[in-house]
PDB file of C-alpha atoms in Angstrom:
ATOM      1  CA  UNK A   1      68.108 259.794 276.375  1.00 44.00           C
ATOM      2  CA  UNK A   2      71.013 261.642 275.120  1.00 48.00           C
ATOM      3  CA  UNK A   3      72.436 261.897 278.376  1.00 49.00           C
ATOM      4  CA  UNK A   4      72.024 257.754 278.313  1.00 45.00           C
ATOM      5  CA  UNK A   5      73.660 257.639 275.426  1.00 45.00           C
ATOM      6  CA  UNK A   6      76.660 259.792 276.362  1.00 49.00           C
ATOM      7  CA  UNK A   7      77.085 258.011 279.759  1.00 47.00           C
ATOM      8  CA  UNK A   8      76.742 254.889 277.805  1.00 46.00           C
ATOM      9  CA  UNK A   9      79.615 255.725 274.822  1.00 47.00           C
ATOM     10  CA  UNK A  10      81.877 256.381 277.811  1.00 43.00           C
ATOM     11  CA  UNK A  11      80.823 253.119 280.528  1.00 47.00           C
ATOM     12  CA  UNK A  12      80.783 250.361 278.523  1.00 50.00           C
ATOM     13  CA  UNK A  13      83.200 248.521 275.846  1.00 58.00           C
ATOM     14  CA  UNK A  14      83.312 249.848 272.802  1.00 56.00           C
ATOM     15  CA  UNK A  15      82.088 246.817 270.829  1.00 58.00           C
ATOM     16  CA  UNK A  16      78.578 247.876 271.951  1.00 63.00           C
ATOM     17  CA  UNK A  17      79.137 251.687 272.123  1.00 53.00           C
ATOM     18  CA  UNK A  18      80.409 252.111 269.141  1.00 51.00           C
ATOM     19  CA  UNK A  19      82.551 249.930 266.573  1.00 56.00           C
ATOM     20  CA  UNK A  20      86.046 249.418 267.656  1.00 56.00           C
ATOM     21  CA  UNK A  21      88.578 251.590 266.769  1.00 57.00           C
ATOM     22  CA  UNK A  22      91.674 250.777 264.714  1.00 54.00           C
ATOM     23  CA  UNK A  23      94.643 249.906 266.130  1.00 60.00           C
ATOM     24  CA  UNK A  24      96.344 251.061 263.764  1.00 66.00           C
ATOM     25  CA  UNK A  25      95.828 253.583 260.462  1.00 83.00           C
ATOM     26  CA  UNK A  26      93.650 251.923 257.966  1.00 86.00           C
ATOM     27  CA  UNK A  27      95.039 250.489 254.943  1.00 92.00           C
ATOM     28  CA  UNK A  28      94.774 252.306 251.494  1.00 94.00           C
ATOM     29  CA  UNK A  29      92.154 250.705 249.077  1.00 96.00           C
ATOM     30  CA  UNK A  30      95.225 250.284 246.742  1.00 97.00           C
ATOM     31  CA  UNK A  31      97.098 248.276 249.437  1.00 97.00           C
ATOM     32  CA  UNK A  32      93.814 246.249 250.061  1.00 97.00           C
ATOM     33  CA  UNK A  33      93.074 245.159 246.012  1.00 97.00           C
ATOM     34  CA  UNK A  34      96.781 244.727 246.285  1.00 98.00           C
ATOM     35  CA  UNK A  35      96.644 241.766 248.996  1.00 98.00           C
ATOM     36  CA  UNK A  36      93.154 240.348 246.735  1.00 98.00           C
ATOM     37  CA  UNK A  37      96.141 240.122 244.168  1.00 97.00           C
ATOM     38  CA  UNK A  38      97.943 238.454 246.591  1.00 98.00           C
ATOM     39  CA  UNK A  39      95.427 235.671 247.615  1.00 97.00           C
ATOM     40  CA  UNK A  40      94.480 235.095 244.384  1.00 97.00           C
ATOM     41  CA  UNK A  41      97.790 234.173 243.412  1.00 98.00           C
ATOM     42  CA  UNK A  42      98.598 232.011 246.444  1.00 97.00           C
ATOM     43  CA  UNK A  43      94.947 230.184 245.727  1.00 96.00           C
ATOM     44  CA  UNK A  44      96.867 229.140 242.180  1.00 97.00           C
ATOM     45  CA  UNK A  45      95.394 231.443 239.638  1.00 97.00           C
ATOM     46  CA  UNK A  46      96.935 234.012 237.626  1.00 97.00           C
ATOM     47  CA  UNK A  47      96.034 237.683 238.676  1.00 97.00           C
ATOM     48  CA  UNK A  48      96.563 239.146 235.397  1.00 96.00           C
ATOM     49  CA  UNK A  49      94.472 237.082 233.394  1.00 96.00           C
ATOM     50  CA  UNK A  50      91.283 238.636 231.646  1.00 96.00           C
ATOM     51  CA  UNK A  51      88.465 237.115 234.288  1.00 97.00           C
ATOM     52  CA  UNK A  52      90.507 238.091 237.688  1.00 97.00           C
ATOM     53  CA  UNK A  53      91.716 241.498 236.396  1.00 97.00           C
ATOM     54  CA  UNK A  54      88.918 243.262 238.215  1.00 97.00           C
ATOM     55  CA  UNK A  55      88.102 240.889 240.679  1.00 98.00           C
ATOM     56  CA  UNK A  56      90.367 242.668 243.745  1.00 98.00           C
ATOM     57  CA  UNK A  57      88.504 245.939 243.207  1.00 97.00           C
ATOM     58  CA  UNK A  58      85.085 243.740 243.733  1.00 98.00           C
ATOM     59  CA  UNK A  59      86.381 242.332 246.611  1.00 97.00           C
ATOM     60  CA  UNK A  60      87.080 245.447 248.443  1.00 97.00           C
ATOM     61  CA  UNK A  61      83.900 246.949 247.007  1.00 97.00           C
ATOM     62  CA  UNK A  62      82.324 243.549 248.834  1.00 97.00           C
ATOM     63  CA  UNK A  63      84.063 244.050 251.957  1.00 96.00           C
ATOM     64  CA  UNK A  64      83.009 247.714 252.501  1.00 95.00           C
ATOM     65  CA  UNK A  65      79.574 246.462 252.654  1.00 95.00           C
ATOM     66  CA  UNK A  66      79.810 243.350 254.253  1.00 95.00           C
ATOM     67  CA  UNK A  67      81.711 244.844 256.901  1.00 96.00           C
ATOM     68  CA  UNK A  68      79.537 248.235 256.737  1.00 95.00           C
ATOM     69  CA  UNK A  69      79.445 247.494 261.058  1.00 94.00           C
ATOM     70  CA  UNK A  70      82.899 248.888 261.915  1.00 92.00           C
ATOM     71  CA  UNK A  71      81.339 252.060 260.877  1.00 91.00           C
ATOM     72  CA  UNK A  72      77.895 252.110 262.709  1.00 92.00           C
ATOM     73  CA  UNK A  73      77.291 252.991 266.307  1.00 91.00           C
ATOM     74  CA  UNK A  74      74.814 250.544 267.800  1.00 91.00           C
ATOM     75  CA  UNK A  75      73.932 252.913 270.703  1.00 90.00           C
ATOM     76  CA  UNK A  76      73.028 255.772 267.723  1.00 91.00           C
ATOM     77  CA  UNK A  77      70.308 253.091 266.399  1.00 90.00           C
ATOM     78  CA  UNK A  78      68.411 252.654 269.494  1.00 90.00           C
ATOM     79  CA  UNK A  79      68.530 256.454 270.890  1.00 85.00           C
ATOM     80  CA  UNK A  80      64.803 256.941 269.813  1.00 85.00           C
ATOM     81  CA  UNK A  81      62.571 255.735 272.352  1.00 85.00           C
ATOM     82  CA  UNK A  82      58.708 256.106 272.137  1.00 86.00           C
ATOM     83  CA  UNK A  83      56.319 256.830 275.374  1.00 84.00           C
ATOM     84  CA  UNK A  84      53.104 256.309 273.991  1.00 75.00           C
ATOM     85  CA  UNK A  85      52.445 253.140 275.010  1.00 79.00           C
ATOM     86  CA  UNK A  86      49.315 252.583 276.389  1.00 84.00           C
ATOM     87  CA  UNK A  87      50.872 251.503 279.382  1.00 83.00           C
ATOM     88  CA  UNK A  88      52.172 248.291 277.695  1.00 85.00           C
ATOM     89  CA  UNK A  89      54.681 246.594 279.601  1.00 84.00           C
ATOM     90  CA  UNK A  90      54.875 242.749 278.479  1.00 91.00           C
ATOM     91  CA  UNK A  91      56.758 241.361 276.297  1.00 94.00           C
ATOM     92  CA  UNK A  92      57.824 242.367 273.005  1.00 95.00           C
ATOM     93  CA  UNK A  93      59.003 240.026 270.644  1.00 97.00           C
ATOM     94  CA  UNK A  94      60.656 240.148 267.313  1.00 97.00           C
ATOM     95  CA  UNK A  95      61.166 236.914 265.686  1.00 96.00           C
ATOM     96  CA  UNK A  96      62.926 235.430 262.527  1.00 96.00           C
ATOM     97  CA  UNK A  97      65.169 238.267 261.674  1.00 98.00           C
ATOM     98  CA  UNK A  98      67.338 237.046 258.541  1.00 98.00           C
ATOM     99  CA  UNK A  99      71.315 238.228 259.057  1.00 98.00           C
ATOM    100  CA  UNK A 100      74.403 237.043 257.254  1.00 97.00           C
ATOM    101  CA  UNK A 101      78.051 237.394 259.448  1.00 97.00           C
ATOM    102  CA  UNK A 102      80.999 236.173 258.872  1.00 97.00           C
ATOM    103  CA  UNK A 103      83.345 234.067 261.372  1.00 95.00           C
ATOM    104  CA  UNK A 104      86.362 235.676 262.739  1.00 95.00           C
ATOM    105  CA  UNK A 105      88.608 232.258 262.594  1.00 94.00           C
ATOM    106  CA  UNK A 106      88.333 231.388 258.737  1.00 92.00           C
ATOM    107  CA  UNK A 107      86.794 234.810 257.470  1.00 94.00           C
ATOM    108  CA  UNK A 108      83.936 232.208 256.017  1.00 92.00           C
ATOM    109  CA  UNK A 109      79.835 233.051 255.772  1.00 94.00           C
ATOM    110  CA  UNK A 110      77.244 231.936 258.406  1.00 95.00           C
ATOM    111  CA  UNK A 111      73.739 232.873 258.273  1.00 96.00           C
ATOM    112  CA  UNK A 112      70.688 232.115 259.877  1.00 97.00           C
ATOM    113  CA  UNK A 113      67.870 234.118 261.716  1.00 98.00           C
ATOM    114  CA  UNK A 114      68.055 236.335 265.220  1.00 98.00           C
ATOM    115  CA  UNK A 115      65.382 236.294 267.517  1.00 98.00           C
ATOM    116  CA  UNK A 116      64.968 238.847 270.025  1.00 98.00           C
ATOM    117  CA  UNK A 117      62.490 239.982 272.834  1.00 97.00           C
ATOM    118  CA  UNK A 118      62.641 242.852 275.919  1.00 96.00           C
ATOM    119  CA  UNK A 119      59.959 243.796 278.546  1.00 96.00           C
ATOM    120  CA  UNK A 120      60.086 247.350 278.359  1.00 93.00           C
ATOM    121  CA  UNK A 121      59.935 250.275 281.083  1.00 92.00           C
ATOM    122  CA  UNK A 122      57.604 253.018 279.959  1.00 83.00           C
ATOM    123  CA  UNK A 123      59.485 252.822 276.874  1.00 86.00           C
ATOM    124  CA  UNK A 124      59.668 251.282 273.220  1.00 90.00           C
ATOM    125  CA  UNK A 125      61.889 251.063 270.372  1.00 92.00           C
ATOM    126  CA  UNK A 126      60.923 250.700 266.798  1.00 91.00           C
ATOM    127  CA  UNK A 127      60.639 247.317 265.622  1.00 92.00           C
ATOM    128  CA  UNK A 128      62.782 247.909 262.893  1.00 94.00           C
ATOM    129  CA  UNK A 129      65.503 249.194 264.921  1.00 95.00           C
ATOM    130  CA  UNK A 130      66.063 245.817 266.622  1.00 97.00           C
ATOM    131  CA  UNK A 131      66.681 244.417 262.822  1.00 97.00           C
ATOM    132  CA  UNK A 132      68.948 247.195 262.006  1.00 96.00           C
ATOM    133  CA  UNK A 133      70.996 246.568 265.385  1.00 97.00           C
ATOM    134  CA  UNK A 134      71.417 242.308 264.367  1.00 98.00           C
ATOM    135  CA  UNK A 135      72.851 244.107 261.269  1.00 97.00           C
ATOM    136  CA  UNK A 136      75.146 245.800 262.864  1.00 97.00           C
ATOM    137  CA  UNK A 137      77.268 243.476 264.875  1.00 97.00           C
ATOM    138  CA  UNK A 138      76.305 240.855 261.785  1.00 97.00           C
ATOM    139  CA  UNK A 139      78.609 242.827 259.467  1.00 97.00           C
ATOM    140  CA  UNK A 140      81.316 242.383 261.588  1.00 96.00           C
ATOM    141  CA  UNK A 141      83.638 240.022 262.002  1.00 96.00           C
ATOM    142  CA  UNK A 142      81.837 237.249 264.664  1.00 96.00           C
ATOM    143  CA  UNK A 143      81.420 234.448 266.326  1.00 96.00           C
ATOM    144  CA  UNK A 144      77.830 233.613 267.098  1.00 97.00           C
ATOM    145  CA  UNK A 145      78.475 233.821 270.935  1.00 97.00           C
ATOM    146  CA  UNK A 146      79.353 237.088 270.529  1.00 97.00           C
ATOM    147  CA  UNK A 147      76.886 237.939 268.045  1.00 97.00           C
ATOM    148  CA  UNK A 148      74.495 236.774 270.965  1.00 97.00           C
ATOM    149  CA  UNK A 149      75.515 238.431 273.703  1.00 97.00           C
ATOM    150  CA  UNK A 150      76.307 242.045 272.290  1.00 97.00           C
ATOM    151  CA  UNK A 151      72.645 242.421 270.748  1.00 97.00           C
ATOM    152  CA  UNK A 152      71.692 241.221 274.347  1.00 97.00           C
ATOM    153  CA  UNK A 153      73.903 243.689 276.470  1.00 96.00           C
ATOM    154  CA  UNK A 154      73.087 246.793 273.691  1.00 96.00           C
ATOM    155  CA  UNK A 155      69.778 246.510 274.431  1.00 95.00           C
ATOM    156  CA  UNK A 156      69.842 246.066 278.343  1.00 95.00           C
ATOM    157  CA  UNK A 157      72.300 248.871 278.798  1.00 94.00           C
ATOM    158  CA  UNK A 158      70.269 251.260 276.232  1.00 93.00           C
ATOM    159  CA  UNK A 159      66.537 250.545 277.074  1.00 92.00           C
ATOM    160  CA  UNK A 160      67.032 249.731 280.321  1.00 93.00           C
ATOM    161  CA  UNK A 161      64.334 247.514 280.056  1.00 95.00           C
ATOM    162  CA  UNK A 162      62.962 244.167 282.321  1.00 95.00           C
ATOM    163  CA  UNK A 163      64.741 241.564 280.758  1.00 97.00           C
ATOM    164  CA  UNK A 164      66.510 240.835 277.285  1.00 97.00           C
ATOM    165  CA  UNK A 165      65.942 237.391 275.733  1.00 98.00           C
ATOM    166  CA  UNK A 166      67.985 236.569 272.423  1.00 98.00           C
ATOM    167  CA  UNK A 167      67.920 233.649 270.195  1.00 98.00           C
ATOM    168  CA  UNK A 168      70.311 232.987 267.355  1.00 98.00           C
ATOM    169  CA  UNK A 169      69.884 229.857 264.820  1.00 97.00           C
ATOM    170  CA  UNK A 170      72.662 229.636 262.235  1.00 96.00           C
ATOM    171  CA  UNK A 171      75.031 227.809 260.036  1.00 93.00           C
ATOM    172  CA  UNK A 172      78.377 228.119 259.627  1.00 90.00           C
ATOM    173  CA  UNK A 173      79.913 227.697 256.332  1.00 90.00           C
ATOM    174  CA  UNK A 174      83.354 226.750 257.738  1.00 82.00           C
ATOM    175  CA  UNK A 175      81.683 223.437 259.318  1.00 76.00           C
ATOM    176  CA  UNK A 176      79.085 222.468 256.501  1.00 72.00           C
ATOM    177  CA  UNK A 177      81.937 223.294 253.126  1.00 75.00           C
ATOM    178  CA  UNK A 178      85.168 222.807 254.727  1.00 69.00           C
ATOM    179  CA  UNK A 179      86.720 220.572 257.648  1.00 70.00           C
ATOM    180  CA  UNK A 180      83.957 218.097 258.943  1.00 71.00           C
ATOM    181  CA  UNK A 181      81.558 219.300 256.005  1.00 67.00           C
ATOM    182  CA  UNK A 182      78.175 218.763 257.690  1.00 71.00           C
ATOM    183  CA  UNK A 183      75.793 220.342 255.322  1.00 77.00           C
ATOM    184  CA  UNK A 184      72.770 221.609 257.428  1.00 75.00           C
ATOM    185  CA  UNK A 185      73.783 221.440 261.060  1.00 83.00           C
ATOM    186  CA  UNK A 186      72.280 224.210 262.653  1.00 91.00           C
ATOM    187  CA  UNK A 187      73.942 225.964 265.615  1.00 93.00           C
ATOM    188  CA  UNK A 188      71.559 227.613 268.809  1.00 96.00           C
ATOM    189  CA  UNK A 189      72.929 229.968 270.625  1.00 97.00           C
ATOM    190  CA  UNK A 190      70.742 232.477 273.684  1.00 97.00           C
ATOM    191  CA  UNK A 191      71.446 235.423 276.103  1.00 97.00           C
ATOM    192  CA  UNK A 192      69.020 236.368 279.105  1.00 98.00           C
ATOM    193  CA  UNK A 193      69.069 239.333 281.094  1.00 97.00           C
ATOM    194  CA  UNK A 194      66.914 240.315 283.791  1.00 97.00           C
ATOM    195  CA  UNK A 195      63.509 238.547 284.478  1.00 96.00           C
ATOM    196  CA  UNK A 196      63.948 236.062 281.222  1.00 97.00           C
ATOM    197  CA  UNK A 197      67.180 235.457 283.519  1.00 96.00           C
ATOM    198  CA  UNK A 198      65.489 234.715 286.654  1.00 96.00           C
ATOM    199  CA  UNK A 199      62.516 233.504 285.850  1.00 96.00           C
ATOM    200  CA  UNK A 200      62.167 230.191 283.791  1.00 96.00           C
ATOM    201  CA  UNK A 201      58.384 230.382 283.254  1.00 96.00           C
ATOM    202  CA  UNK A 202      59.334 233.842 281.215  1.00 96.00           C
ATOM    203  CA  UNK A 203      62.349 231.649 279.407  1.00 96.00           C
ATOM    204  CA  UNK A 204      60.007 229.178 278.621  1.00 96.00           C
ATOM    205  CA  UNK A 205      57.066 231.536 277.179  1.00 96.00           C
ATOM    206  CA  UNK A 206      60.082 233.231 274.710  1.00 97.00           C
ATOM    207  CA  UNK A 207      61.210 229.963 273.593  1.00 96.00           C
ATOM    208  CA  UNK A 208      57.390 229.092 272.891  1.00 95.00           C
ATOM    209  CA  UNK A 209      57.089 231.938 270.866  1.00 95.00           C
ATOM    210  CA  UNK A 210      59.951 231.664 269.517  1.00 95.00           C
ATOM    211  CA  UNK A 211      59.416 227.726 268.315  1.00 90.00           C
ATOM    212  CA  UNK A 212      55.464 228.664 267.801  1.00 83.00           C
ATOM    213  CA  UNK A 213      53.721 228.039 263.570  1.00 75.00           C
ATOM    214  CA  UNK A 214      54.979 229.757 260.852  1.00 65.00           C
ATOM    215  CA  UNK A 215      52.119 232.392 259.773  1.00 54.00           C
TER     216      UNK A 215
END
């Protein structure tokens, strides 16, 4: 596996490798609260007054965690693998994973709930792993395409497994608060790889799982 992962930090763009790197150095926390100064004044409010005067260090404290991604390595979460299986090889299928990400085009929330399934090859990955990898590329800036189709290609290029299915259902704060303002429109988005690809009867069965009752 650790050879996988080295091949894999080296092969494959960096947005599933690893988080990108910086362009250039990255600003000073001091420079950061500055520009919350900045915005606040441009919104209309006074930056000195008694209520905002700590507001730009809570910002940046806010930003460090909603943005925690740019610091994790996806391909670190999922380089535990376990054998004893059984001999299990259908479908395994984690459903309804909450995540909250914020849109690259107005820096505005949207949330909703992954849903992700792989056939594996001899080999499994804890559950929970697949919930801390959604995190990952969640707290980074998005769009739910991409959302969709880096949890997809992580997980095919790490596990190596059958086939990849991932759902996402979400909604975007920048179309239900601002422009067209349509509270509660929910957007779908879906990656397949591998037999959920090519096979429509295995499509089907994830989306049936996917849609099944609530327990």
């Amino acid at each position: 596996m650790d050879a996988i992962i080295k091949k894999l930090k080296t092969t494959v763009p960096a947005d599933i490798a690893a988080a990108p790197a910086p362009s250039a150095p990255r600003p000073s926390r001091e420079e950061a609260e500055a520009a919350v100064r900045t915005l606040l004044a441009f919104a209309g409010d006074d930056p000195g007054r008694e209520g905002l005067l700590d507001t730009p260090k809570r910002v940046v404290s806010a930003y460090e965690e909603i943005y925690a991604g740019y610091r994790e390595c996806p391909a670190d979460i999922l380089d535990r693998t376990f054998a004893e299986t059984g001999g299990y090889d259908d479908l395994v299928l984690v459903r309804d994973i909450p995540f909250h990400s914020h849109c690259e085009h107005h820096m505005m929330p949207f949330y909703g709930k992954a849903h992700i399934a792989y056939t594996p090859v001899e080999r499994v990955v804890g559950l929970s792993k697949l919930a801390r990898l959604t995190d990952i590329f969640a707290r980074r800036l998005q769009t739910q395409e991409h959302l969709t189709a880096q949890i997809a290609a992580a997980i095919d290029e790490i596990l190596k497994p059958r086939g990849v299915a991932v759902m996402i259902e979400a909604e975007h704060t920048c179309m239900s608060v601002r422009g067209v303002a349509k509270h509660g429109a929910t957007t779908f988005t879906s990656r397949f790889t591998g037999m959920f690809r090519d096979n429509p009867a295995e499509q089907a069965r994830f989306l049936s799982m996917v849609r099944g009752p609530q327990r």
